[in-house]
Structure formats: C-alpha cells, structure tokens
Short mmCIF file of C-alpha atoms in Angstrom, two decimals:
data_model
loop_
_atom_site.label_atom_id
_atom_site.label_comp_id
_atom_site.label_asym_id
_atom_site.label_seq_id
_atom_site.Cartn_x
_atom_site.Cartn_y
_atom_site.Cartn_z
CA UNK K 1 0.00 0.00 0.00
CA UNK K 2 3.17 2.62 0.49
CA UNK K 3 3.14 2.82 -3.32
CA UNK K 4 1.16 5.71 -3.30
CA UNK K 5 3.13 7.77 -0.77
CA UNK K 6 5.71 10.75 -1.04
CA UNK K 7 5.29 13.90 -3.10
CA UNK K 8 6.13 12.47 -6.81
CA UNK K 9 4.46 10.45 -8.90
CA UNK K 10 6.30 7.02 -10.17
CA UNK K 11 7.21 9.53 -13.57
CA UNK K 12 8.28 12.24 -11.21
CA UNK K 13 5.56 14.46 -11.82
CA UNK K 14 4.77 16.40 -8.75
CA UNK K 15 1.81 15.66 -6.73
CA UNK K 16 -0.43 18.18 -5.18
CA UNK K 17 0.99 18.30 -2.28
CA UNK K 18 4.58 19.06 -3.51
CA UNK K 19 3.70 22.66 -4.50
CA UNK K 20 2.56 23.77 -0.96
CA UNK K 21 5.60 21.93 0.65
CA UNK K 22 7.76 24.26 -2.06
CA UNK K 23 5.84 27.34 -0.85
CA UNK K 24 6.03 26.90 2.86
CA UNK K 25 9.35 25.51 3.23
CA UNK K 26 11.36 28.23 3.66
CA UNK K 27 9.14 29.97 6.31
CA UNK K 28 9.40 25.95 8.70
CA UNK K 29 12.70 26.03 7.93
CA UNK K 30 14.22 29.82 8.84
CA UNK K 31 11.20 31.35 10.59
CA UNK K 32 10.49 30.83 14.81
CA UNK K 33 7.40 30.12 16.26
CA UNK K 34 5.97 32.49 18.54
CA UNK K 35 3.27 31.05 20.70
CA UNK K 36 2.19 34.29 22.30
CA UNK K 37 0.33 35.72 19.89
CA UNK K 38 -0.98 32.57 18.29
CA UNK K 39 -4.33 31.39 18.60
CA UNK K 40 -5.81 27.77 17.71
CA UNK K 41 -9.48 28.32 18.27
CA UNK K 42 -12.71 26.41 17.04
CA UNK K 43 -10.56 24.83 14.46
CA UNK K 44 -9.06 27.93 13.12
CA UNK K 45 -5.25 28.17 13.16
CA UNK K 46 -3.51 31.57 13.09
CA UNK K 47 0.59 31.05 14.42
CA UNK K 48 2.54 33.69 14.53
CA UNK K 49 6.57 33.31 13.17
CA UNK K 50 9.78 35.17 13.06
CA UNK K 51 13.18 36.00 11.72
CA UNK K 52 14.70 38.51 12.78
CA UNK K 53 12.88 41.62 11.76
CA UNK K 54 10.40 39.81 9.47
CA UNK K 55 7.16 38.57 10.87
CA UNK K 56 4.42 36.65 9.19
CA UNK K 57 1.02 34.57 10.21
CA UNK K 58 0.21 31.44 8.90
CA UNK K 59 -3.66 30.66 9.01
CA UNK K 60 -6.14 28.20 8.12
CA UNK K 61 -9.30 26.93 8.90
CA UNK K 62 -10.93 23.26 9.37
CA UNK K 63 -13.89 22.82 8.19
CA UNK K 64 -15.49 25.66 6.53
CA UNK K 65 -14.06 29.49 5.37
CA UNK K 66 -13.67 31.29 8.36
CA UNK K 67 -12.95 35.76 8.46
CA UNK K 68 -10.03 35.77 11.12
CA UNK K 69 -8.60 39.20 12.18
CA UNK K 70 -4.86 39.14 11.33
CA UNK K 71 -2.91 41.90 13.48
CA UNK K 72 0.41 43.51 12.59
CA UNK K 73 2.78 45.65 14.86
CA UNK K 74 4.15 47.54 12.14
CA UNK K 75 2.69 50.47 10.02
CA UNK K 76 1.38 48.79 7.15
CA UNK K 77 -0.64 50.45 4.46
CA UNK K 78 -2.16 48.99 0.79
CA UNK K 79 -3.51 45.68 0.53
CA UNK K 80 -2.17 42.24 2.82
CA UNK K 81 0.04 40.68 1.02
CA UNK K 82 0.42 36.78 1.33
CA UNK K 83 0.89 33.13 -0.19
CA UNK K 84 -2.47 31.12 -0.67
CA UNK K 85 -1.29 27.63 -0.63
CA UNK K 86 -4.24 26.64 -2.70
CA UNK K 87 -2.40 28.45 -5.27
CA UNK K 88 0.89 28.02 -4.36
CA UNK K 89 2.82 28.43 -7.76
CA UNK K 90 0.80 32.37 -7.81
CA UNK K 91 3.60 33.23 -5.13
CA UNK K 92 3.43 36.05 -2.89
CA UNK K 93 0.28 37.73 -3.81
CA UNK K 94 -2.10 40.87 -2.61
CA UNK K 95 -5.04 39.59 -1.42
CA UNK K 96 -8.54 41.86 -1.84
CA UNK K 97 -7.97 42.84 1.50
CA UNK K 98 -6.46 45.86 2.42
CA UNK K 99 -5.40 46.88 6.53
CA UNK K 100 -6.51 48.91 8.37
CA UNK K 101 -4.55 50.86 11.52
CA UNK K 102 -4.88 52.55 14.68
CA UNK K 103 -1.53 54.33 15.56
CA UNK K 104 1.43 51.61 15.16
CA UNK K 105 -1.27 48.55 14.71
CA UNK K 106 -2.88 47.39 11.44
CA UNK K 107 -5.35 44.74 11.43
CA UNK K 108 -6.93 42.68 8.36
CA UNK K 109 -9.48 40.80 8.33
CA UNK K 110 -8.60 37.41 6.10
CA UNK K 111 -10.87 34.75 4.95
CA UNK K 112 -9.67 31.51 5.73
CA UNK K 113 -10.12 27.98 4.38
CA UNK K 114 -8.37 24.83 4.83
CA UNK K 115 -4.91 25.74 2.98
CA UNK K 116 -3.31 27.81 4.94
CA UNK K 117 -2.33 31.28 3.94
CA UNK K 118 1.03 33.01 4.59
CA UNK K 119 0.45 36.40 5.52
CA UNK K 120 3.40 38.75 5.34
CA UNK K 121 3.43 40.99 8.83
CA UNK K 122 5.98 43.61 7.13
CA UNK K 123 5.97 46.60 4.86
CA UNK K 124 5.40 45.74 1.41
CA UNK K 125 7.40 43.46 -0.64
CA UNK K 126 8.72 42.40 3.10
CA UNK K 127 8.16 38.72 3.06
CA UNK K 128 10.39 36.05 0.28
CA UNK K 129 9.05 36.34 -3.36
CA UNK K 130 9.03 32.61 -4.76
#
C-alpha cells in the first residue's frame, strides 16, 4: 500500500501536495514560532513566526471558510500581502484585503479555508518572493 506515498508520482511528476511543501518551506525552515500571539481556536489556526525583523502569520481553517482578524505591529498600508497555498505556484500575492490601523497597529481581516495562507506581517514586498 506505500506505493502511493511521497510527493512524486512514479514519472516524477509532482503531486499536489509538492507545490505547498515548495511554498512553505522556507518559512518551517528559517522562521520561529511564537506562541504568544498565536491562537488555535474552534478549528481555526492563526501562528505567529519570526526571523529577525520579518514577521508573518500562517492561518487556516478546518472545516469551513472562516474571516479571522490578522494583526500587525508595524505600520502597514495597501492591501495584505500573502501566499495562498491553494495556489501556491501564484507566489506572494495581494489579497482583496487591504489593513486597516490605529496608531502603530494594522489589522486585516482574512478569509480563511483549509490551505493555509502566509500572511506577510511587514511593509510591502517584506516577506520572500518565490
């Protein structure tokens, strides 16, 4: 039954799978997890990561779409930018969401589903292109 396992097909065609493992990669690999702001409630994920200076969220929901406010310490302006894993070979992207801010915080409201979305937490053009 393993025959059907891994992330290639037996002519080395990617599966499905392979082009969300490409896009997230980099971000498990470099990136730390900070707990404090994450949340995992009501089967919607949104973890927090850093390096360095660059922070992003990575959020999904199980189940149905969910809105999930996104918050940002940094003055951010224009629309969220981010990686849709359900499209992973689009790249980073700008979603049709744009944020919104109070002083030095900027919220977004993001519509999740069950691929999760990398949301860049930095000025524009902040988070790796792929």
């Amino acid at each position: 039954q393993e025959h059907n396992f891994g992330l290639l097909e037996h002519n080395m065609d990617p599966k499905p799978g392979y082009d969300v493992l490409k896009a997230i990669s980099p971000f498990v690999r470099d990136y730390t997890y900070d707990p404090g702001p994450s949340t995992m409630v009501n089967d919607v994920y949104l973890l927090y990561f850093n390096k360095g200076p660059e922070h992003i969220a990575v959020g999904w929901a199980g189940g149905r779409s969910q809105q999930q406010q996104v918050v940002s310490n940094a003055s951010l302006t224009g629309k969220v930018q981010l990686i849709d894993t359900a499209h992973a070979t689009k790249g980073q992207i700008d979603s049709e969401t744009s944020w919104t801010c109070n002083g030095e915080r900027c919220a977004a409201n993001v519509t999740l589903t069950n691929f999760p979305k990398v949301i860049s937490l930095n000025a524009p053009n902040g988070m790796v292109k792929r």
